[in-house]
Amino acid sequence: MKILVTIAARGGSKGVKNKNIRELCGKPLIAYTIEQSLKWGKASKVLVSTDSREIAETAKRFGAETPFLRPPELSTDTAPKVPVIRHAWREAENLYGETYDFVVDLDATAPLRRIADIEAALKTAMEKKSSTLFSVVPAHKNPYFNMVELDRDGYARLCKKLSESVKRRQDAPKVYDLNASIYVYSRKFLLGDSLTVFTEKSAVHVMDELSGVDIDSELDFKFVEFVIKERLWKFDYD
């Protein structure tokens, strides 16, 4: 079985300027995910897909493959993620002459992810024979209990209703937030033309809230920096 790890890192981030290569406690943010992928040791290749030469050079310095720059049409704010992964997978197969059974996509903005999470996610995807798998964390709000939407007249209505109203949050169906940390794509899925990760055979891997933190804002960055500096988190690949 051959696995390709992809790390998609577009230049020109707006939420946190240059976040993929911004220094986080002594090394660029993207270095955490590259080092983790290499330490995991299950991937035939660890490949960074980027449109930025600076990111590509940084990624290569930490051991990742950067054989191409992502084309402009896949580097916009509105470009979907799946075509980016499909492009990287096709390029890798052509360049390296390998056939990948799975692509494991790891987000560069999730430095607290554990190797155990990657291993468990891949295991679940294989056992369930899922088309796709994505990591999630337990949601803080629940559409069956404490989330509302407005109707046509502007009145609040519960987002989702059951035959009997939910009196306690504990009694509501479990719901999760996607945290963008880990995605697993099967070869069969990548051979298709779907533009979304959601399929009839999509599985999830549930992460704890801290390991699943995704840096999407300056506050997120400062929080992760604090966690690392104060030694509130132990990396499993140092």
Coordinates of C-alpha atoms in Angstrom, one line a residue:
M1 CA 0.0 0.0 0.0
K2 CA 1.4 3.4 -1.0
I3 CA 0.3 6.7 0.7
L4 CA 0.9 10.2 -0.4
V5 CA 0.8 12.9 2.2
T6 CA -0.2 16.3 0.8
I7 CA 0.2 19.7 2.6
A8 CA -1.7 22.5 0.8
A9 CA -0.2 25.9 1.7
R10 CA -1.3 28.8 -0.4
G11 CA 0.6 32.1 -0.2
G12 CA -1.0 35.4 0.7
S13 CA -3.1 34.3 3.7
K14 CA -5.5 37.0 4.7
G15 CA -6.5 35.9 8.3
V16 CA -2.9 35.7 9.5
K17 CA -0.4 37.2 7.2
N18 CA 2.1 34.6 5.7
K19 CA 0.9 32.2 8.4
N20 CA 2.2 29.1 6.7
I21 CA 5.9 30.2 7.1
R22 CA 5.5 32.5 10.1
E23 CA 7.8 31.6 13.0
L24 CA 6.0 29.7 15.7
C25 CA 8.3 29.1 18.7
G26 CA 11.5 28.8 16.7
K27 CA 10.4 27.4 13.3
P28 CA 8.0 28.1 10.5
L29 CA 4.4 26.9 11.1
I30 CA 4.5 24.5 8.1
A31 CA 7.6 22.8 9.5
Y32 CA 5.5 21.2 12.3
T33 CA 3.3 19.3 9.8
I34 CA 6.2 18.4 7.6
E35 CA 8.3 17.0 10.4
Q36 CA 5.3 15.1 11.8
S37 CA 4.6 13.5 8.4
L38 CA 8.2 12.4 8.0
K39 CA 8.3 11.1 11.6
W40 CA 5.1 9.1 10.9
G41 CA 7.0 7.2 8.3
K42 CA 4.1 5.6 6.5
A43 CA 4.1 8.0 3.4
S44 CA 6.0 7.2 0.2
K45 CA 6.2 11.0 -0.3
V46 CA 5.4 14.1 1.7
L47 CA 4.5 16.8 -0.9
V48 CA 3.7 20.4 -0.4
S49 CA 1.3 22.0 -2.9
T50 CA 1.8 25.8 -3.0
D51 CA 1.8 28.7 -5.4
S52 CA 4.6 30.5 -3.4
R53 CA 8.3 30.0 -4.1
E54 CA 9.1 31.2 -0.6
I55 CA 6.8 28.5 0.9
A56 CA 8.2 25.9 -1.5
E57 CA 11.8 26.7 -0.5
T58 CA 10.9 26.6 3.2
A59 CA 9.1 23.3 2.8
K60 CA 12.0 21.8 0.9
R61 CA 14.4 22.9 3.6
F62 CA 12.5 20.8 6.2
G63 CA 12.3 17.7 4.0
A64 CA 9.2 18.0 1.9
E65 CA 8.9 17.4 -1.8
T66 CA 8.1 20.6 -3.8
P67 CA 8.3 19.5 -7.4
F68 CA 5.9 22.1 -8.9
L69 CA 4.1 25.4 -8.2
R70 CA 0.4 25.2 -8.0
P71 CA -1.3 26.7 -11.1
P72 CA -3.0 30.1 -10.7
E73 CA -6.6 28.7 -11.2
L74 CA -6.1 26.5 -8.1
S75 CA -4.6 29.3 -6.0
T76 CA -7.4 31.7 -5.6
D77 CA -9.4 32.5 -2.4
T78 CA -12.4 30.7 -4.0
A79 CA -10.7 27.6 -5.3
P80 CA -12.1 24.4 -3.7
K81 CA -9.8 22.1 -1.8
V82 CA -10.6 18.8 -3.5
P83 CA -9.3 19.9 -7.0
V84 CA -6.1 21.1 -5.3
I85 CA -5.5 17.6 -3.8
R86 CA -6.5 15.9 -7.0
H87 CA -4.0 18.0 -8.9
A88 CA -1.2 17.2 -6.4
W89 CA -2.0 13.5 -6.6
R90 CA -1.9 13.3 -10.4
E91 CA 1.3 15.3 -10.5
A92 CA 2.9 13.1 -7.9
E93 CA 1.9 9.9 -9.7
N94 CA 3.3 11.2 -13.0
L95 CA 6.5 12.6 -11.6
Y96 CA 7.4 9.7 -9.3
G97 CA 5.9 6.8 -11.2
E98 CA 4.0 5.6 -8.2
T99 CA 0.4 4.6 -7.7
Y100 CA -1.1 5.8 -4.4
D101 CA -3.9 4.0 -2.7
F102 CA -4.6 6.9 -0.3
V103 CA -3.9 10.5 -0.1
V104 CA -3.6 11.8 3.5
D105 CA -4.0 15.6 3.4
L106 CA -2.7 17.4 6.5
D107 CA -3.4 21.1 7.1
A108 CA -0.3 23.2 7.8
T109 CA -2.3 25.2 10.3
A110 CA -2.9 22.4 12.7
P111 CA 0.5 22.0 14.5
L112 CA -0.9 20.3 17.6
R113 CA -2.2 17.3 15.7
R114 CA -0.8 13.9 17.0
I115 CA 0.7 11.1 14.9
A116 CA -1.8 8.8 16.7
D117 CA -4.6 10.8 15.1
I118 CA -3.2 10.4 11.6
E119 CA -2.8 6.6 12.2
A120 CA -6.3 6.3 13.6
A121 CA -7.8 8.3 10.8
L122 CA -6.2 6.1 8.1
K123 CA -7.2 3.0 9.9
T124 CA -10.8 4.1 10.1
A125 CA -10.9 5.0 6.4
M126 CA -9.5 1.6 5.5
E127 CA -11.8 -0.4 7.8
K128 CA -14.9 1.5 6.7
K129 CA -13.8 1.5 3.0
S130 CA -14.8 5.1 3.0
S131 CA -14.5 7.4 -0.1
T132 CA -13.3 10.2 2.1
L133 CA -12.6 10.8 5.8
F134 CA -12.2 14.1 7.6
S135 CA -11.3 15.0 11.2
V136 CA -13.8 16.6 13.5
V137 CA -14.1 17.9 17.0
P138 CA -17.2 17.9 19.2
A139 CA -19.3 21.0 18.4
H140 CA -20.0 23.6 21.1
K141 CA -23.5 24.3 19.8
N142 CA -26.2 21.8 18.6
P143 CA -28.7 22.5 15.9
Y144 CA -31.2 20.3 17.6
F145 CA -31.0 22.3 20.9
N146 CA -29.4 25.7 20.8
M147 CA -28.9 26.9 17.2
V148 CA -31.6 28.9 15.4
E149 CA -32.2 30.3 11.9
L150 CA -34.6 33.0 10.8
D151 CA -37.7 32.1 8.8
R152 CA -39.1 34.3 6.0
D153 CA -40.9 36.5 8.5
G154 CA -37.7 37.1 10.5
Y155 CA -38.7 34.9 13.4
A156 CA -36.2 32.5 15.1
R157 CA -36.7 28.8 14.5
L158 CA -34.6 25.9 15.8
C159 CA -32.4 24.7 13.0
K160 CA -33.2 21.0 13.2
K161 CA -36.2 19.4 14.9
L162 CA -37.0 15.9 16.1
S163 CA -40.4 14.4 16.5
E164 CA -40.1 15.2 20.2
S165 CA -38.4 18.4 21.4
V166 CA -35.0 18.1 23.0
K167 CA -35.1 19.3 26.6
R168 CA -31.4 18.8 27.5
R169 CA -28.3 19.1 25.3
Q170 CA -27.2 15.7 26.4
D171 CA -30.3 14.2 24.8
A172 CA -29.6 15.7 21.4
P173 CA -27.9 13.8 18.6
K174 CA -24.1 14.3 18.6
V175 CA -22.8 16.8 16.1
Y176 CA -19.3 17.8 15.2
D177 CA -17.3 20.7 13.7
L178 CA -14.9 20.0 10.9
N179 CA -11.5 21.1 12.0
A180 CA -9.6 20.8 8.7
S181 CA -6.7 18.9 10.4
I182 CA -6.8 15.6 8.6
Y183 CA -8.4 14.4 5.4
V184 CA -8.1 10.9 3.8
Y185 CA -9.0 10.4 0.2
S186 CA -9.3 7.0 -1.4
R187 CA -7.9 6.4 -4.9
K188 CA -11.4 5.6 -6.2
F189 CA -12.6 9.0 -5.0
L190 CA -9.7 10.8 -6.6
L191 CA -10.3 9.1 -9.9
G192 CA -13.7 10.7 -10.0
D193 CA -14.7 14.3 -10.5
S194 CA -16.4 15.3 -7.3
L195 CA -15.6 18.8 -6.1
T196 CA -16.6 18.2 -2.5
V197 CA -15.3 16.0 0.3
F198 CA -18.9 15.0 1.3
T199 CA -20.0 11.7 -0.2
E200 CA -22.4 8.9 0.7
K201 CA -19.4 7.0 2.2
S202 CA -17.6 9.7 4.2
A203 CA -16.2 8.8 7.6
V204 CA -14.9 10.9 10.5
H205 CA -12.1 10.8 13.0
V206 CA -12.9 12.6 16.2
M207 CA -10.1 14.6 17.7
D208 CA -9.9 16.3 21.1
E209 CA -10.3 20.0 21.1
L210 CA -6.7 21.0 21.8
S211 CA -5.0 18.6 19.3
G212 CA -7.6 19.7 16.7
V213 CA -6.9 23.5 17.0
D214 CA -6.8 25.1 13.5
I215 CA -5.0 28.4 13.3
D216 CA -7.3 30.7 11.4
S217 CA -6.9 34.0 13.1
E218 CA -4.3 36.0 15.0
L219 CA -5.9 34.9 18.3
D220 CA -5.6 31.3 17.3
F221 CA -1.9 31.8 16.5
K222 CA -1.2 33.5 19.9
F223 CA -3.1 30.7 21.7
V224 CA -1.1 27.9 20.1
E225 CA 2.1 29.9 20.8
F226 CA 1.2 30.2 24.4
V227 CA 0.4 26.5 24.7
I228 CA 3.8 25.5 23.2
K229 CA 5.8 28.1 25.2
E230 CA 4.1 27.1 28.5
R231 CA 4.7 23.4 27.8
L232 CA 1.0 22.7 28.0
W233 CA 1.3 20.3 25.1
K234 CA 3.7 17.4 24.5
F235 CA 4.5 16.6 20.8
D236 CA 4.6 12.9 20.0
Y237 CA 7.2 13.3 17.3
D238 CA 10.1 15.3 18.9

